[in-house]
PDB file of C-alpha atoms and ligand atoms in Angstrom:
ATOM      1  CA  MET A   1    -139.377 -17.174 -14.256  1.00  0.00           C
ATOM      2  CA  SER A   2    -137.895 -20.504 -13.117  1.00  0.00           C
ATOM      3  CA  THR A   3    -135.732 -20.591 -10.018  1.00  0.00           C
ATOM      4  CA  GLN A   4    -134.141 -23.882 -11.081  1.00  0.00           C
ATOM      5  CA  SER A   5    -130.366 -23.366 -11.410  1.00  0.00           C
ATOM      6  CA  ALA A   6    -128.339 -24.532 -14.351  1.00  0.00           C
ATOM      7  CA  GLY A   7    -126.680 -26.992 -11.978  1.00  0.00           C
ATOM      8  CA  GLY A   8    -130.121 -28.407 -11.087  1.00  0.00           C
ATOM      9  CA  THR A   9    -130.224 -26.943  -7.547  1.00  0.00           C
ATOM     10  CA  SER A  10    -132.840 -24.403  -6.563  1.00  0.00           C
ATOM     11  CA  SER A  11    -131.569 -20.964  -5.702  1.00  0.00           C
ATOM     12  CA  SER A  12    -133.183 -17.689  -4.597  1.00  0.00           C
ATOM     13  CA  ARG A  13    -131.998 -16.008  -7.836  1.00  0.00           C
ATOM     14  CA  PRO A  14    -133.834 -16.575 -11.095  1.00  0.00           C
ATOM     15  CA  THR A  15    -131.708 -18.508 -13.613  1.00  0.00           C
ATOM     16  CA  VAL A  16    -130.024 -16.161 -16.087  1.00  0.00           C
ATOM     17  CA  THR A  17    -130.678 -17.007 -19.763  1.00  0.00           C
ATOM     18  CA  LEU A  18    -129.860 -15.318 -23.014  1.00  0.00           C
ATOM     19  CA  SER A  19    -133.292 -13.730 -22.942  1.00  0.00           C
ATOM     20  CA  THR A  20    -132.567 -12.284 -19.488  1.00  0.00           C
ATOM     21  CA  LEU A  21    -129.507 -10.533 -21.005  1.00  0.00           C
ATOM     22  CA  GLN A  22    -131.493  -9.326 -24.028  1.00  0.00           C
ATOM     23  CA  LYS A  23    -134.145  -7.827 -21.721  1.00  0.00           C
ATOM     24  CA  MET A  24    -131.426  -6.189 -19.585  1.00  0.00           C
ATOM     25  CA  LYS A  25    -130.038  -4.512 -22.704  1.00  0.00           C
ATOM     26  CA  LYS A  26    -133.509  -3.188 -23.565  1.00  0.00           C
ATOM     27  CA  ARG A  27    -133.917  -1.847 -20.015  1.00  0.00           C
ATOM     28  CA  GLN A  28    -130.387  -0.353 -20.140  1.00  0.00           C
ATOM     29  CA  GLU A  29    -129.517  -2.427 -17.056  1.00  0.00           C
ATOM     30  CA  LYS A  30    -125.825  -3.442 -16.962  1.00  0.00           C
ATOM     31  CA  PHE A  31    -124.995  -7.102 -16.628  1.00  0.00           C
ATOM     32  CA  THR A  32    -121.899  -8.675 -15.022  1.00  0.00           C
ATOM     33  CA  CYS A  33    -119.537 -11.389 -16.202  1.00  0.00           C
ATOM     34  CA  LEU A  34    -116.428 -12.891 -14.593  1.00  0.00           C
ATOM     35  CA  THR A  35    -114.313 -15.821 -15.562  1.00  0.00           C
ATOM     36  CA  ALA A  36    -114.209 -19.021 -13.475  1.00  0.00           C
ATOM     37  CA  TYR A  37    -112.506 -22.314 -14.043  1.00  0.00           C
ATOM     38  CA  ASP A  38    -113.673 -24.547 -11.154  1.00  0.00           C
ATOM     39  CA  ALA A  39    -116.763 -25.597  -9.180  1.00  0.00           C
ATOM     40  CA  CYS A  40    -115.954 -23.618  -6.042  1.00  0.00           C
ATOM     41  CA  PHE A  41    -115.603 -20.289  -7.839  1.00  0.00           C
ATOM     42  CA  GLY A  42    -118.501 -21.138 -10.160  1.00  0.00           C
ATOM     43  CA  GLN A  43    -120.694 -21.387  -7.027  1.00  0.00           C
ATOM     44  CA  LEU A  44    -119.204 -18.261  -5.338  1.00  0.00           C
ATOM     45  CA  LEU A  45    -119.674 -16.168  -8.488  1.00  0.00           C
ATOM     46  CA  SER A  46    -123.271 -17.246  -9.051  1.00  0.00           C
ATOM     47  CA  GLU A  47    -124.140 -16.750  -5.413  1.00  0.00           C
ATOM     48  CA  ALA A  48    -122.588 -13.256  -5.540  1.00  0.00           C
ATOM     49  CA  GLY A  49    -125.039 -12.438  -8.371  1.00  0.00           C
ATOM     50  CA  VAL A  50    -122.675 -12.561 -11.328  1.00  0.00           C
ATOM     51  CA  ASP A  51    -124.977 -12.853 -14.298  1.00  0.00           C
ATOM     52  CA  VAL A  52    -122.598 -14.611 -16.735  1.00  0.00           C
ATOM     53  CA  ILE A  53    -119.661 -16.877 -16.064  1.00  0.00           C
ATOM     54  CA  LEU A  54    -117.075 -17.218 -18.798  1.00  0.00           C
ATOM     55  CA  ILE A  55    -114.913 -20.297 -18.772  1.00  0.00           C
ATOM     56  CA  GLY A  56    -112.263 -18.548 -20.788  1.00  0.00           C
ATOM     57  CA  ASP A  57    -109.102 -19.819 -22.390  1.00  0.00           C
ATOM     58  CA  SER A  58    -107.380 -17.261 -20.181  1.00  0.00           C
ATOM     59  CA  LEU A  59    -107.013 -20.339 -18.017  1.00  0.00           C
ATOM     60  CA  GLY A  60    -103.952 -21.108 -20.078  1.00  0.00           C
ATOM     61  CA  MET A  61    -102.268 -18.028 -18.539  1.00  0.00           C
ATOM     62  CA  VAL A  62    -103.797 -17.725 -15.114  1.00  0.00           C
ATOM     63  CA  LEU A  63    -104.034 -21.413 -14.179  1.00  0.00           C
ATOM     64  CA  GLN A  64    -101.450 -23.136 -16.421  1.00  0.00           C
ATOM     65  CA  GLY A  65     -98.762 -20.404 -16.398  1.00  0.00           C
ATOM     66  CA  HIS A  66     -98.354 -20.135 -20.195  1.00  0.00           C
ATOM     67  CA  ASP A  67     -97.490 -16.789 -21.757  1.00  0.00           C
ATOM     68  CA  SER A  68    -100.449 -16.947 -24.166  1.00  0.00           C
ATOM     69  CA  THR A  69    -103.761 -18.795 -24.592  1.00  0.00           C
ATOM     70  CA  LEU A  70    -102.529 -20.816 -27.556  1.00  0.00           C
ATOM     71  CA  PRO A  71    -101.571 -24.017 -25.729  1.00  0.00           C
ATOM     72  CA  VAL A  72    -105.080 -24.534 -24.342  1.00  0.00           C
ATOM     73  CA  THR A  73    -106.818 -27.650 -25.686  1.00  0.00           C
ATOM     74  CA  MET A  74    -110.396 -28.827 -26.163  1.00  0.00           C
ATOM     75  CA  GLU A  75    -109.843 -31.342 -23.294  1.00  0.00           C
ATOM     76  CA  ASP A  76    -108.794 -28.456 -20.963  1.00  0.00           C
ATOM     77  CA  MET A  77    -111.927 -26.525 -21.879  1.00  0.00           C
ATOM     78  CA  ILE A  78    -114.220 -29.529 -21.481  1.00  0.00           C
ATOM     79  CA  TYR A  79    -112.721 -30.311 -18.055  1.00  0.00           C
ATOM     80  CA  HIS A  80    -113.037 -26.755 -16.717  1.00  0.00           C
ATOM     81  CA  ILE A  81    -116.481 -26.141 -18.193  1.00  0.00           C
ATOM     82  CA  SER A  82    -117.788 -29.328 -16.543  1.00  0.00           C
ATOM     83  CA  CYS A  83    -116.248 -28.270 -13.172  1.00  0.00           C
ATOM     84  CA  VAL A  84    -117.880 -24.788 -13.326  1.00  0.00           C
ATOM     85  CA  LYS A  85    -121.225 -26.321 -14.357  1.00  0.00           C
ATOM     86  CA  ARG A  86    -121.304 -28.424 -11.190  1.00  0.00           C
ATOM     87  CA  GLY A  87    -120.763 -25.380  -8.969  1.00  0.00           C
ATOM     88  CA  ASN A  88    -122.989 -22.991 -10.895  1.00  0.00           C
ATOM     89  CA  ARG A  89    -126.237 -21.803  -9.233  1.00  0.00           C
ATOM     90  CA  GLY A  90    -128.058 -20.114 -12.113  1.00  0.00           C
ATOM     91  CA  SER A  91    -125.513 -17.906 -13.952  1.00  0.00           C
ATOM     92  CA  PHE A  92    -125.376 -18.149 -17.726  1.00  0.00           C
ATOM     93  CA  LEU A  93    -122.307 -20.196 -18.863  1.00  0.00           C
ATOM     94  CA  ILE A  94    -120.120 -19.232 -21.879  1.00  0.00           C
ATOM     95  CA  GLY A  95    -117.344 -21.547 -22.861  1.00  0.00           C
ATOM     96  CA  ASP A  96    -114.361 -20.532 -25.071  1.00  0.00           C
ATOM     97  CA  MET A  97    -113.482 -22.401 -28.212  1.00  0.00           C
ATOM     98  CA  PRO A  98    -109.674 -22.741 -27.935  1.00  0.00           C
ATOM     99  CA  PHE A  99    -107.123 -21.781 -30.529  1.00  0.00           C
ATOM    100  CA  MET A 100    -107.514 -23.668 -33.869  1.00  0.00           C
ATOM    101  CA  SER A 101    -110.598 -25.562 -32.661  1.00  0.00           C
ATOM    102  CA  TYR A 102    -112.864 -23.837 -35.217  1.00  0.00           C
ATOM    103  CA  ALA A 103    -110.562 -23.685 -38.303  1.00  0.00           C
ATOM    104  CA  SER A 104    -112.919 -25.856 -40.438  1.00  0.00           C
ATOM    105  CA  GLU A 105    -116.702 -26.370 -40.605  1.00  0.00           C
ATOM    106  CA  THR A 106    -116.508 -29.918 -39.297  1.00  0.00           C
ATOM    107  CA  GLN A 107    -114.226 -29.000 -36.461  1.00  0.00           C
ATOM    108  CA  THR A 108    -116.354 -26.017 -35.540  1.00  0.00           C
ATOM    109  CA  LEU A 109    -119.566 -28.043 -35.276  1.00  0.00           C
ATOM    110  CA  GLU A 110    -117.983 -31.041 -33.555  1.00  0.00           C
ATOM    111  CA  ASN A 111    -116.015 -28.999 -31.026  1.00  0.00           C
ATOM    112  CA  ALA A 112    -118.902 -26.594 -30.209  1.00  0.00           C
ATOM    113  CA  ALA A 113    -121.099 -29.607 -29.559  1.00  0.00           C
ATOM    114  CA  ARG A 114    -118.532 -31.068 -27.155  1.00  0.00           C
ATOM    115  CA  LEU A 115    -118.400 -27.849 -25.161  1.00  0.00           C
ATOM    116  CA  MET A 116    -122.222 -27.634 -25.032  1.00  0.00           C
ATOM    117  CA  ARG A 117    -122.383 -31.241 -23.827  1.00  0.00           C
ATOM    118  CA  ALA A 118    -119.888 -30.357 -21.088  1.00  0.00           C
ATOM    119  CA  GLY A 119    -122.223 -27.620 -19.830  1.00  0.00           C
ATOM    120  CA  ALA A 120    -121.636 -24.452 -21.862  1.00  0.00           C
ATOM    121  CA  GLN A 121    -124.816 -22.587 -22.760  1.00  0.00           C
ATOM    122  CA  MET A 122    -123.070 -20.489 -25.408  1.00  0.00           C
ATOM    123  CA  ILE A 123    -119.689 -20.722 -27.059  1.00  0.00           C
ATOM    124  CA  LYS A 124    -117.246 -17.924 -27.775  1.00  0.00           C
ATOM    125  CA  LEU A 125    -115.192 -17.531 -30.964  1.00  0.00           C
ATOM    126  CA  GLU A 126    -112.531 -14.922 -31.553  1.00  0.00           C
ATOM    127  CA  GLY A 127    -112.437 -13.019 -34.856  1.00  0.00           C
ATOM    128  CA  GLY A 128    -114.194 -10.633 -37.116  1.00  0.00           C
ATOM    129  CA  ALA A 129    -115.757 -11.196 -40.580  1.00  0.00           C
ATOM    130  CA  TRP A 130    -114.004 -14.531 -40.982  1.00  0.00           C
ATOM    131  CA  ILE A 131    -116.012 -16.152 -38.208  1.00  0.00           C
ATOM    132  CA  ALA A 132    -119.407 -15.026 -39.681  1.00  0.00           C
ATOM    133  CA  HIS A 133    -119.763 -18.345 -41.549  1.00  0.00           C
ATOM    134  CA  SER A 134    -119.037 -20.505 -38.485  1.00  0.00           C
ATOM    135  CA  THR A 135    -121.367 -18.210 -36.379  1.00  0.00           C
ATOM    136  CA  ASN A 136    -124.158 -18.820 -38.820  1.00  0.00           C
ATOM    137  CA  LEU A 137    -123.577 -22.583 -38.959  1.00  0.00           C
ATOM    138  CA  LEU A 138    -123.748 -22.805 -35.165  1.00  0.00           C
ATOM    139  CA  ALA A 139    -126.611 -20.434 -34.683  1.00  0.00           C
ATOM    140  CA  GLU A 140    -128.789 -22.298 -37.253  1.00  0.00           C
ATOM    141  CA  ARG A 141    -128.116 -25.509 -35.298  1.00  0.00           C
ATOM    142  CA  GLY A 142    -129.173 -24.012 -31.948  1.00  0.00           C
ATOM    143  CA  ILE A 143    -125.791 -23.131 -30.507  1.00  0.00           C
ATOM    144  CA  PRO A 144    -125.684 -19.536 -29.350  1.00  0.00           C
ATOM    145  CA  VAL A 145    -122.422 -17.712 -30.243  1.00  0.00           C
ATOM    146  CA  CYS A 146    -120.539 -14.931 -28.488  1.00  0.00           C
ATOM    147  CA  ALA A 147    -118.235 -13.234 -30.999  1.00  0.00           C
ATOM    148  CA  HIS A 148    -115.019 -11.758 -29.531  1.00  0.00           C
ATOM    149  CA  MET A 149    -113.565  -8.779 -31.333  1.00  0.00           C
ATOM    150  CA  GLY A 150    -110.968  -6.069 -30.690  1.00  0.00           C
ATOM    151  CA  LEU A 151    -107.938  -7.570 -28.968  1.00  0.00           C
ATOM    152  CA  THR A 152    -108.226 -11.283 -29.796  1.00  0.00           C
ATOM    153  CA  PRO A 153    -105.472 -13.055 -27.763  1.00  0.00           C
ATOM    154  CA  GLN A 154    -105.531 -16.184 -29.948  1.00  0.00           C
ATOM    155  CA  SER A 155    -104.134 -13.970 -32.728  1.00  0.00           C
ATOM    156  CA  ILE A 156    -101.390 -12.409 -30.557  1.00  0.00           C
ATOM    157  CA  ASN A 157     -98.631 -13.478 -32.910  1.00  0.00           C
ATOM    158  CA  ARG A 158    -100.293 -11.678 -35.836  1.00  0.00           C
ATOM    159  CA  ILE A 159    -101.240  -8.615 -33.750  1.00  0.00           C
ATOM    160  CA  GLY A 160     -97.767  -8.415 -32.247  1.00  0.00           C
ATOM    161  CA  GLY A 161     -98.740  -7.509 -28.654  1.00  0.00           C
ATOM    162  CA  TYR A 162    -101.571  -6.863 -26.198  1.00  0.00           C
ATOM    163  CA  HIS A 163    -102.470  -3.438 -27.650  1.00  0.00           C
ATOM    164  CA  VAL A 164    -105.622  -1.385 -27.867  1.00  0.00           C
ATOM    165  CA  GLN A 165    -107.441  -2.124 -31.168  1.00  0.00           C
ATOM    166  CA  GLY A 166    -109.483   0.317 -33.272  1.00  0.00           C
ATOM    167  CA  ARG A 167    -107.778   3.604 -32.612  1.00  0.00           C
ATOM    168  CA  ASP A 168    -107.119   4.136 -36.267  1.00  0.00           C
ATOM    169  CA  PRO A 169    -110.344   5.494 -37.868  1.00  0.00           C
ATOM    170  CA  ARG A 170    -110.234   2.970 -40.729  1.00  0.00           C
ATOM    171  CA  GLN A 171    -109.824   0.077 -38.371  1.00  0.00           C
ATOM    172  CA  ALA A 172    -112.640   1.450 -36.185  1.00  0.00           C
ATOM    173  CA  GLU A 173    -114.912   1.704 -39.201  1.00  0.00           C
ATOM    174  CA  SER A 174    -114.168  -1.826 -40.256  1.00  0.00           C
ATOM    175  CA  MET A 175    -114.765  -3.084 -36.664  1.00  0.00           C
ATOM    176  CA  LEU A 176    -118.233  -1.503 -36.752  1.00  0.00           C
ATOM    177  CA  THR A 177    -118.957  -3.120 -40.191  1.00  0.00           C
ATOM    178  CA  GLU A 178    -117.734  -6.519 -39.020  1.00  0.00           C
ATOM    179  CA  ALA A 179    -119.712  -6.267 -35.756  1.00  0.00           C
ATOM    180  CA  ARG A 180    -122.880  -5.622 -37.807  1.00  0.00           C
ATOM    181  CA  LEU A 181    -122.022  -8.610 -40.050  1.00  0.00           C
ATOM    182  CA  LEU A 182    -121.633 -10.905 -37.058  1.00  0.00           C
ATOM    183  CA  GLU A 183    -124.978  -9.835 -35.707  1.00  0.00           C
ATOM    184  CA  GLU A 184    -126.543 -10.521 -39.087  1.00  0.00           C
ATOM    185  CA  ALA A 185    -124.834 -13.925 -39.170  1.00  0.00           C
ATOM    186  CA  GLY A 186    -126.580 -14.844 -35.931  1.00  0.00           C
ATOM    187  CA  ALA A 187    -124.175 -13.942 -33.080  1.00  0.00           C
ATOM    188  CA  SER A 188    -126.146 -13.531 -29.830  1.00  0.00           C
ATOM    189  CA  ILE A 189    -123.582 -11.546 -27.874  1.00  0.00           C
ATOM    190  CA  LEU A 190    -120.556  -9.482 -28.964  1.00  0.00           C
ATOM    191  CA  LEU A 191    -117.528  -9.207 -26.676  1.00  0.00           C
ATOM    192  CA  LEU A 192    -115.201  -6.264 -27.186  1.00  0.00           C
ATOM    193  CA  GLU A 193    -111.705  -6.404 -25.666  1.00  0.00           C
ATOM    194  CA  CYS A 194    -109.391  -3.372 -25.334  1.00  0.00           C
ATOM    195  CA  VAL A 195    -111.043  -0.855 -27.652  1.00  0.00           C
ATOM    196  CA  PRO A 196    -111.400   2.955 -27.312  1.00  0.00           C
ATOM    197  CA  GLN A 197    -114.513   3.760 -25.240  1.00  0.00           C
ATOM    198  CA  THR A 198    -116.109   5.870 -27.967  1.00  0.00           C
ATOM    199  CA  LEU A 199    -115.849   2.992 -30.440  1.00  0.00           C
ATOM    200  CA  ALA A 200    -117.367   0.621 -27.906  1.00  0.00           C
ATOM    201  CA  ARG A 201    -120.240   3.015 -27.345  1.00  0.00           C
ATOM    202  CA  THR A 202    -120.885   3.345 -31.114  1.00  0.00           C
ATOM    203  CA  ILE A 203    -120.881  -0.407 -31.612  1.00  0.00           C
ATOM    204  CA  SER A 204    -123.107  -1.096 -28.519  1.00  0.00           C
ATOM    205  CA  GLU A 205    -125.646   1.491 -29.733  1.00  0.00           C
ATOM    206  CA  ALA A 206    -125.575   0.148 -33.273  1.00  0.00           C
ATOM    207  CA  LEU A 207    -126.270  -3.481 -32.358  1.00  0.00           C
ATOM    208  CA  GLU A 208    -129.504  -5.112 -31.062  1.00  0.00           C
ATOM    209  CA  ILE A 209    -127.560  -7.899 -29.380  1.00  0.00           C
ATOM    210  CA  PRO A 210    -125.955  -7.330 -25.961  1.00  0.00           C
ATOM    211  CA  VAL A 211    -122.339  -6.133 -26.095  1.00  0.00           C
ATOM    212  CA  ILE A 212    -119.974  -7.027 -23.287  1.00  0.00           C
ATOM    213  CA  GLY A 213    -116.730  -5.231 -22.717  1.00  0.00           C
ATOM    214  CA  ILE A 214    -113.269  -5.615 -21.064  1.00  0.00           C
ATOM    215  CA  GLY A 215    -111.109  -2.553 -21.373  1.00  0.00           C
ATOM    216  CA  ALA A 216    -113.866  -1.087 -23.543  1.00  0.00           C
ATOM    217  CA  GLY A 217    -115.227   1.612 -21.262  1.00  0.00           C
ATOM    218  CA  PRO A 218    -118.574   2.049 -19.492  1.00  0.00           C
ATOM    219  CA  ALA A 219    -121.088   2.133 -22.390  1.00  0.00           C
ATOM    220  CA  THR A 220    -121.148  -1.549 -23.207  1.00  0.00           C
ATOM    221  CA  ASP A 221    -124.221  -3.437 -22.014  1.00  0.00           C
ATOM    222  CA  GLY A 222    -122.161  -5.740 -19.727  1.00  0.00           C
ATOM    223  CA  GLN A 223    -118.688  -5.868 -18.276  1.00  0.00           C
ATOM    224  CA  VAL A 224    -116.373  -8.867 -18.079  1.00  0.00           C
ATOM    225  CA  MET A 225    -113.198  -9.339 -16.080  1.00  0.00           C
ATOM    226  CA  VAL A 226    -110.697 -12.141 -15.455  1.00  0.00           C
ATOM    227  CA  LEU A 227    -111.341 -13.505 -11.886  1.00  0.00           C
ATOM    228  CA  HIS A 228    -107.623 -13.406 -10.959  1.00  0.00           C
ATOM    229  CA  ASP A 229    -107.525  -9.683 -11.903  1.00  0.00           C
ATOM    230  CA  VAL A 230    -110.518  -8.810  -9.758  1.00  0.00           C
ATOM    231  CA  LEU A 231    -108.903 -10.612  -6.825  1.00  0.00           C
ATOM    232  CA  GLY A 232    -105.497  -8.884  -7.508  1.00  0.00           C
ATOM    233  CA  ILE A 233    -103.523 -12.085  -7.899  1.00  0.00           C
ATOM    234  CA  SER A 234    -102.517 -11.805 -11.553  1.00  0.00           C
ATOM    235  CA  PRO A 235     -98.865 -11.094 -12.080  1.00  0.00           C
ATOM    236  CA  ILE A 236     -99.594  -8.072 -14.321  1.00  0.00           C
ATOM    237  CA  THR A 237    -102.229  -5.357 -13.908  1.00  0.00           C
ATOM    238  CA  PRO A 238    -103.450  -3.789 -17.156  1.00  0.00           C
ATOM    239  CA  LYS A 239    -104.925  -0.309 -16.981  1.00  0.00           C
ATOM    240  CA  PHE A 240    -108.528  -1.622 -17.242  1.00  0.00           C
ATOM    241  CA  VAL A 241    -108.182  -3.866 -14.160  1.00  0.00           C
ATOM    242  CA  LYS A 242    -109.454  -3.053 -10.658  1.00  0.00           C
ATOM    243  CA  ASN A 243    -108.544  -5.109  -7.618  1.00  0.00           C
ATOM    244  CA  PHE A 244    -111.847  -5.471  -5.753  1.00  0.00           C
ATOM    245  CA  LEU A 245    -110.303  -7.632  -2.986  1.00  0.00           C
ATOM    246  CA  ARG A 246    -108.056  -4.892  -1.690  1.00  0.00           C
ATOM    247  CA  ASP A 247    -110.975  -2.801  -0.367  1.00  0.00           C
ATOM    248  CA  SER A 248    -113.288  -5.674   0.559  1.00  0.00           C
ATOM    249  CA  ASN A 249    -114.449  -5.953   4.174  1.00  0.00           C
ATOM    250  CA  ALA A 250    -115.820  -9.424   3.537  1.00  0.00           C
ATOM    251  CA  GLY A 251    -113.046 -11.316   1.809  1.00  0.00           C
ATOM    252  CA  ILE A 252    -113.538 -12.969  -1.617  1.00  0.00           C
ATOM    253  CA  ARG A 253    -117.368 -13.089  -1.399  1.00  0.00           C
ATOM    254  CA  GLY A 254    -117.394  -9.391  -0.519  1.00  0.00           C
ATOM    255  CA  ALA A 255    -115.030  -8.545  -3.409  1.00  0.00           C
ATOM    256  CA  LEU A 256    -117.265 -10.390  -5.889  1.00  0.00           C
ATOM    257  CA  GLN A 257    -120.392  -8.682  -4.559  1.00  0.00           C
ATOM    258  CA  ASP A 258    -118.627  -5.271  -4.734  1.00  0.00           C
ATOM    259  CA  TYR A 259    -117.728  -5.969  -8.388  1.00  0.00           C
ATOM    260  CA  VAL A 260    -121.388  -6.783  -9.168  1.00  0.00           C
ATOM    261  CA  ALA A 261    -122.552  -3.642  -7.361  1.00  0.00           C
ATOM    262  CA  ALA A 262    -119.957  -1.409  -9.040  1.00  0.00           C
ATOM    263  CA  VAL A 263    -120.909  -2.559 -12.556  1.00  0.00           C
ATOM    264  CA  LYS A 264    -124.627  -2.312 -11.877  1.00  0.00           C
ATOM    265  CA  SER A 265    -124.308   1.184 -10.462  1.00  0.00           C
ATOM    266  CA  GLN A 266    -121.974   2.113 -13.334  1.00  0.00           C
ATOM    267  CA  GLN A 267    -119.092   3.030 -10.965  1.00  0.00           C
ATOM    268  CA  PHE A 268    -116.904   0.550 -12.714  1.00  0.00           C
ATOM    269  CA  PRO A 269    -115.236   1.043 -15.114  1.00  0.00           C
ATOM    270  CA  ALA A 270    -114.162   4.487 -13.989  1.00  0.00           C
ATOM    271  CA  PRO A 271    -112.346   6.905 -16.396  1.00  0.00           C
ATOM    272  CA  GLU A 272    -108.934   5.614 -15.296  1.00  0.00           C
ATOM    273  CA  HIS A 273    -109.812   2.110 -16.534  1.00  0.00           C
ATOM    274  CA  CYS A 274    -110.756   3.310 -20.061  1.00  0.00           C
ATOM    275  CA  PHE A 275    -108.913   3.828 -23.305  1.00  0.00           C
ATOM    276  CA  ASP A 276    -109.422   6.798 -25.608  1.00  0.00           C
TER     277      ASP A 276
HETATM  278  O1  LIG B 301    -110.439 -16.050 -22.087  1.00  0.00           O
HETATM  279  C1  LIG B 301    -110.945 -15.067 -21.447  1.00  0.00           C
HETATM  280  O2  LIG B 301    -110.946 -15.077 -20.199  1.00  0.00           O
HETATM  281  C2  LIG B 301    -111.455 -13.967 -22.161  1.00  0.00           C
HETATM  282  C3  LIG B 301    -111.640 -12.648 -21.430  1.00  0.00           C
HETATM  283  C4  LIG B 301    -110.391 -11.944 -21.258  1.00  0.00           C
HETATM  284  C5  LIG B 301    -112.704 -11.856 -22.035  1.00  0.00           C
HETATM  285  O3  LIG B 301    -111.679 -14.043 -23.349  1.00  0.00           O
END
């Protein structure tokens, strides 16, 4: 396997690709993901062994101070993806398509291409069955898609709050059906946010593609967290968050390495971080 990093600099760690993540799922080896928005943290995360870096539209809340992700623009995403790309040393980079940037076919294709040119290696779309067509369009054109289901913050005004999704058996059933549909449409990764741990387990076992979770319990193939939550500097601390900096003996680098070790050894998430 090549040791050339995505940023073009050699590193001791093999570059993580989509096929690395697929193999990890087959071997039942957990993979790690954290958000980053700049070059410095992009480098720190990849040097700490974080497999996947998500340049998430959560930047609208943690960097820009908005109360939702809705104000984030394509220009914001391009800027932050290109910053992280410059710092990255071999992690796999996923870039978020911001609110209303994939509302039509033309918009979806043009905007996804802009994020890939900025340095994303996969793009993330929020939604269920309704994003199957866009997922298929992108996948057929060589753009890998991460489909984000469960709590989808871009739909916060329709959902009505940051609540767990899929507790109702009918909703759980339709989430499983939609997850299968997205896999068939060509999604390469599924991300589940704030869903009961049993539902996340069922979906992870039903799909061939890697499933990554946040607030979705220990059974998903990978775990993702917002960087500011892991460092304990977010103004609110949801149940599924753990502050890894508090117990770190080695500052931020140590906290990031502890997060990686805790996910790989399946010590995180613990029962107190999960929803039933
Ligand atoms: O935007 C983001 O950071 C995300 C994570 C919360 C998964 O989508």
